[in-house]
Short mmCIF file of C-alpha atoms in Angstrom, two decimals:
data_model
loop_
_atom_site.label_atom_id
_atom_site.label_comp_id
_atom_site.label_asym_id
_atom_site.label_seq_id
_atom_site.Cartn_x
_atom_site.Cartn_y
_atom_site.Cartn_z
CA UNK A 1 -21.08 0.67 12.30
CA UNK A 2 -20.85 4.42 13.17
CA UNK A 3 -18.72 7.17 11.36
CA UNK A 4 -16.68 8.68 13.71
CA UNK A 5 -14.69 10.97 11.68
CA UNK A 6 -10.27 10.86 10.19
CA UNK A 7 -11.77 10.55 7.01
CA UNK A 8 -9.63 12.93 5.34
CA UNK A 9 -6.43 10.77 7.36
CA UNK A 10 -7.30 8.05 4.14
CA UNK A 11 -5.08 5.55 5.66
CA UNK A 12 -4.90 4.31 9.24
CA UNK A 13 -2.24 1.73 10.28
CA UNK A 14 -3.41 1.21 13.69
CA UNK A 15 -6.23 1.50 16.26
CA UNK A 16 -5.04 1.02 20.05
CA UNK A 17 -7.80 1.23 22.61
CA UNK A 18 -6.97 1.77 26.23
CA UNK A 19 -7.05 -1.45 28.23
CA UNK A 20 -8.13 0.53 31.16
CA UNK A 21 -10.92 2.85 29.39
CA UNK A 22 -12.65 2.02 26.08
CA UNK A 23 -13.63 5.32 25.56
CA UNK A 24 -10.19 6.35 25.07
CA UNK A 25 -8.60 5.41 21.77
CA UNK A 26 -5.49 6.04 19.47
CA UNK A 27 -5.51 5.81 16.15
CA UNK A 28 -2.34 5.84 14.05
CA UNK A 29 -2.52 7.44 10.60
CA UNK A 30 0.51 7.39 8.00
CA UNK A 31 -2.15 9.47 5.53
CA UNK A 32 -1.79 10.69 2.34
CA UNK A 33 0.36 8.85 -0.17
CA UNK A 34 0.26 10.85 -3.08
CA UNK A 35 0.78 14.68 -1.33
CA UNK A 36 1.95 16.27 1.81
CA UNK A 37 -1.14 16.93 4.42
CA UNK A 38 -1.55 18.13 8.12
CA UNK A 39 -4.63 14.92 8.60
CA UNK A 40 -1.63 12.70 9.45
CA UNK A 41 -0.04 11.78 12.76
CA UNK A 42 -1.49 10.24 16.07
CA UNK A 43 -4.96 11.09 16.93
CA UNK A 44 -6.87 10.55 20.53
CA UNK A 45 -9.99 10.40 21.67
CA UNK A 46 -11.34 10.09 25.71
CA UNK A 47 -14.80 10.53 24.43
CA UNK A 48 -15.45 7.56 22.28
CA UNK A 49 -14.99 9.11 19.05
CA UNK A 50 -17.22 11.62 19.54
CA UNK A 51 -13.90 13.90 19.30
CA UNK A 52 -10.54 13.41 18.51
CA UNK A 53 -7.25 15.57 19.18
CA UNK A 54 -3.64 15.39 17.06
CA UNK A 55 -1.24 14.83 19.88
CA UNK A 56 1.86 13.66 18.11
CA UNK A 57 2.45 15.60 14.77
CA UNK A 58 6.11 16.04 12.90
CA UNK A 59 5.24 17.93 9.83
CA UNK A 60 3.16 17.57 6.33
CA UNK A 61 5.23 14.60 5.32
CA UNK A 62 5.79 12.54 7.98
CA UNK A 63 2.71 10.46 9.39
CA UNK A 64 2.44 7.94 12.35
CA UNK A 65 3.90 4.26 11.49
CA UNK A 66 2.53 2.44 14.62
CA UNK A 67 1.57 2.67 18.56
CA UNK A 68 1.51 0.71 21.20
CA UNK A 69 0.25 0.78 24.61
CA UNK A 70 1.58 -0.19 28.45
CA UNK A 71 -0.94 -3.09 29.20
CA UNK A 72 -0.06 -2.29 32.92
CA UNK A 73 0.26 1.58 32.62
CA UNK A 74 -1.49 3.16 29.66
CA UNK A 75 -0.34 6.67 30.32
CA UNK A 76 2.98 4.61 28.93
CA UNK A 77 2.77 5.37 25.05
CA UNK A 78 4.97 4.63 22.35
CA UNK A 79 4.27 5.71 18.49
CA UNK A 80 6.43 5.51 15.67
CA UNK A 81 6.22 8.36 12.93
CA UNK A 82 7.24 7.12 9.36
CA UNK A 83 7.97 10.04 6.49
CA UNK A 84 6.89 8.73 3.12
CA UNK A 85 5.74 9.27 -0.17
CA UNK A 86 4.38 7.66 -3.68
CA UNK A 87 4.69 8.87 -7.10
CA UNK A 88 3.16 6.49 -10.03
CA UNK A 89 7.27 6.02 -10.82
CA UNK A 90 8.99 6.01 -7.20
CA UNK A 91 8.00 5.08 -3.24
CA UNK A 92 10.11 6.91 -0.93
CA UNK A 93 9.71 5.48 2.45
CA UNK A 94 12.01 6.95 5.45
CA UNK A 95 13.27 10.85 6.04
CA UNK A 96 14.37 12.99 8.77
CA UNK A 97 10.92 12.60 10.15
CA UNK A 98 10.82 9.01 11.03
CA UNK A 99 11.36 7.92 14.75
CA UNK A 100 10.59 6.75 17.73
CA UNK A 101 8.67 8.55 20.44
CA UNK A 102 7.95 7.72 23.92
CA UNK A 103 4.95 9.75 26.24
CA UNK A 104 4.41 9.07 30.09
CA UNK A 105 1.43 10.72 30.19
CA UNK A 106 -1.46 9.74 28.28
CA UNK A 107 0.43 11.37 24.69
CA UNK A 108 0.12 15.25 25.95
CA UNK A 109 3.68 15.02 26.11
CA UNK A 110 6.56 12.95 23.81
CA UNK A 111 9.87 12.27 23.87
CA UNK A 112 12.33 11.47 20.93
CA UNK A 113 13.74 7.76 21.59
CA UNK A 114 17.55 7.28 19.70
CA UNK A 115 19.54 5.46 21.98
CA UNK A 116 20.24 2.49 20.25
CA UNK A 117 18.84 2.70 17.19
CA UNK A 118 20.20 2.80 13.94
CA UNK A 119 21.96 6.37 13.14
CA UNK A 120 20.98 8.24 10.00
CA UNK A 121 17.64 8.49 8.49
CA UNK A 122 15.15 5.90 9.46
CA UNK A 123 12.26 4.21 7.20
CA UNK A 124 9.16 2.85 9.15
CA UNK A 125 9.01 1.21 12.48
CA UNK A 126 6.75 -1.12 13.99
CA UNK A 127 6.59 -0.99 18.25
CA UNK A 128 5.41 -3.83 20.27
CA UNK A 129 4.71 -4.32 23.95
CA UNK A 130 5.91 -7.84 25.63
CA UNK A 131 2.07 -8.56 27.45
CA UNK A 132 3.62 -10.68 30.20
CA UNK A 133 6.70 -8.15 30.86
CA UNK A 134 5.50 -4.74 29.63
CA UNK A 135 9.19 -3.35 30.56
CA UNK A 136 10.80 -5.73 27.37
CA UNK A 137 9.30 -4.14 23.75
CA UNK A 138 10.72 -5.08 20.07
CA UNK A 139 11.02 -3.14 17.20
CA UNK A 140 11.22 -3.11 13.28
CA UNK A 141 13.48 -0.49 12.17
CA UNK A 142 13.85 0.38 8.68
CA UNK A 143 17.49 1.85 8.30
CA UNK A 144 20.70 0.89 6.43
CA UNK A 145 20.92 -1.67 9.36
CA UNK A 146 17.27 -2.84 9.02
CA UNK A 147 16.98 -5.25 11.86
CA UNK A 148 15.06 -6.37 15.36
CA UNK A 149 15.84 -4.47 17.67
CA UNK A 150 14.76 -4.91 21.70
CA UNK A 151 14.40 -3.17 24.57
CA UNK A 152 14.36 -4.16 28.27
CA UNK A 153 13.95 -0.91 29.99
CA UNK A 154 10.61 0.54 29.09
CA UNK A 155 11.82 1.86 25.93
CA UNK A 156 14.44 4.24 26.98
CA UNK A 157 17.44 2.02 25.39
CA UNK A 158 17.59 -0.23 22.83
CA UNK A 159 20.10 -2.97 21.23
CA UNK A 160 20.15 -4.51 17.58
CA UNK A 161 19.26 -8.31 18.25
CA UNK A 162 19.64 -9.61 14.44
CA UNK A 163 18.65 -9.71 11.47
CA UNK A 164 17.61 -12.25 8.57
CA UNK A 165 15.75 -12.31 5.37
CA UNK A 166 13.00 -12.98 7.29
CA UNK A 167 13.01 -9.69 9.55
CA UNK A 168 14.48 -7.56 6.23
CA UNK A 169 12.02 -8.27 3.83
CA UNK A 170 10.40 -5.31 2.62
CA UNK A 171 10.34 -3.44 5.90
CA UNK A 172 7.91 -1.07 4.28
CA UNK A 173 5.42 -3.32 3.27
CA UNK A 174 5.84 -5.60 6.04
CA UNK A 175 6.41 -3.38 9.35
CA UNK A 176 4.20 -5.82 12.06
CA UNK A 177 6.08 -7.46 15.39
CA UNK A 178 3.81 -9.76 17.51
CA UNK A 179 5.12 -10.82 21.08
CA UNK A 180 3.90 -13.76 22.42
CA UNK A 181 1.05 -13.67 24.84
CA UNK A 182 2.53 -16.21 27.07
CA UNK A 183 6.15 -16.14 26.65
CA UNK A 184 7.96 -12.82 26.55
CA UNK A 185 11.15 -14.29 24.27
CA UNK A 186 8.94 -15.67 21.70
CA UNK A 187 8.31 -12.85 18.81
CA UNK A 188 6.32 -13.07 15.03
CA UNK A 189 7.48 -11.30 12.45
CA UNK A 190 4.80 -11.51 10.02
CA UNK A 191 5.80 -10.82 5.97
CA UNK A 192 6.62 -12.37 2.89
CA UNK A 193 6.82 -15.36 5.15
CA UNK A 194 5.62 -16.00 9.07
CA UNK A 195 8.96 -15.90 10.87
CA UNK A 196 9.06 -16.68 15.00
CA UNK A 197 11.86 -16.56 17.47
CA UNK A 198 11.84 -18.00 20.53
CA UNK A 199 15.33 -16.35 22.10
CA UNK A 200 14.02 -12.50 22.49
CA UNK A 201 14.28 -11.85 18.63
CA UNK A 202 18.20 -13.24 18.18
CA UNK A 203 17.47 -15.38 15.51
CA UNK A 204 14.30 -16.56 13.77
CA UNK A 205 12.94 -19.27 11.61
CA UNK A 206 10.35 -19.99 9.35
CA UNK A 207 6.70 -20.92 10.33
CA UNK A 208 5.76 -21.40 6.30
CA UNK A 209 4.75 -18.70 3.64
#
C-alpha cells in the first residue's frame, strides 16, 4: 500500500473510482467529528492520487455523506453532503448543510437536488446508481420523514417510496443502499438487519440480522 494523502480528512465514507479511467477517483469524506474543519467534502483526483482537488465543499461543518457514479456516463455525479457533529454527551447529525447534489461534468460544477425530497433540514443520505438502468437511483434520506426515496429521471426528481423499521433504523449509523446488479427493482438496505425489496424500494423484508 501507498500513502496518497486526506490524512487530515480522518474519516472517509466512500471511494468511487471512474469506471472509464482508474486514474480518476472520488473520495467522500464526512471528517472531523469532534470540531469544525475545511479537510472535509468531496475530493478528486485524475492523476492517481498523486493530487487531489476539493470540488464539492459547503462549509466547516458539513462534510460529504456519499457519491455515486453514472456507470454509463461518469461525468454524471451525484454526492450527498451530511452536517454533523459529536460531543462525549450529544451526536448531532443533519443541518442546513445536508443535501443532495447533482454535477454533469466530471464535479467542476454542482447542482442542489430538492425536488422531492423531504422539506426542512436533512440528516445523512446515502445515493445509489441502478447498474442495469443508470437513469433509476435510490436514496436514504434522513429527515422527519426518514424514508426510501427513488428516482427515475437521472436524479432530477424524486418520490418517497416507503418506509419501515427496516429502512428507519438509525439512518445515521446505517446510511448504505445497494441496487441489484441484475434487476433494477431489487434494492438492500443494509443495518441493524439486511432488508431487500424486490418492487423498486415500496416495501421491504427481512433477509436475517
Amino acid at each position: 500500500w501507498e500513502h496518497l494523502g486526506l490524512a487530515d480528512t480522518e474519516r472517509i465514507s466512500r471511494i468511487i473510482i471512474d469506471p472509464k479511467n482508474s486514474d480518476t477517483v472520488y473520495v467522500c469524506a464526512p471528517g472531523h467529528l469532534w470540531n469544525s474543519s475545511e479537510e472535509r467534502g468531496l475530493f478528486k483526483t485524475t492523476d492517481g492520487g498523486k493530487s487531489w482537488t476539493k470540488v464539492l465543499y459547503i462549509d466547516a461543518d458539513t462534510g460529504c455523506g456519499d457519491v455515486a457514479v453514472d456507470p454509463q456516463d461518469p461525468n454524471l455525479v451525484y454526492a450527498t453532503t451530511w452536517q454533523l457533529r459529536r460531543w462525549a454527551y450529544f451526536f448531532n447529525s443533519g443541518g442546513p448543510g445536508s443535501g443532495l447534489h447533482k454535477s454533469i461534468d466530471g464535479g467542476k460544477t454542482w447542482r442542489k437536488i430538492t425536488q422531492g425530497l423531504p422539506s426542512g433540514e436533512l440528516g445523512r443520505i446515502a445515493i445509489a446508481v441502478a447498474p442495469t438502468r443508470p437513469s433509476v437511483l435510490y436514496a436514504s434520506v434522513e429527515s422527519e420523514k426518514t424514508g426510501m426515496y427513488r428516482s427515475d429521471d437521472l436524479g432530477e426528481s424524486w418520490r418517497w417510496t416507503g418506509t419501515s423499521s427496516n429502512v428507519e433504523a438509525r439512518p445515521f449509523y446505517f446510511s448504505l443502499v445497494v441496487p441489484d446488479p441484475a434487476d433494477f427493482n431489487r434494492v438492500y438496505k443494509p443495518g441493524g438487519i439486511i432488508a431487500s425489496s424486490t418492487d423498486g424500494g415500496q416495501t421491504f423484508s427481512s433477509l436475517g440480522n
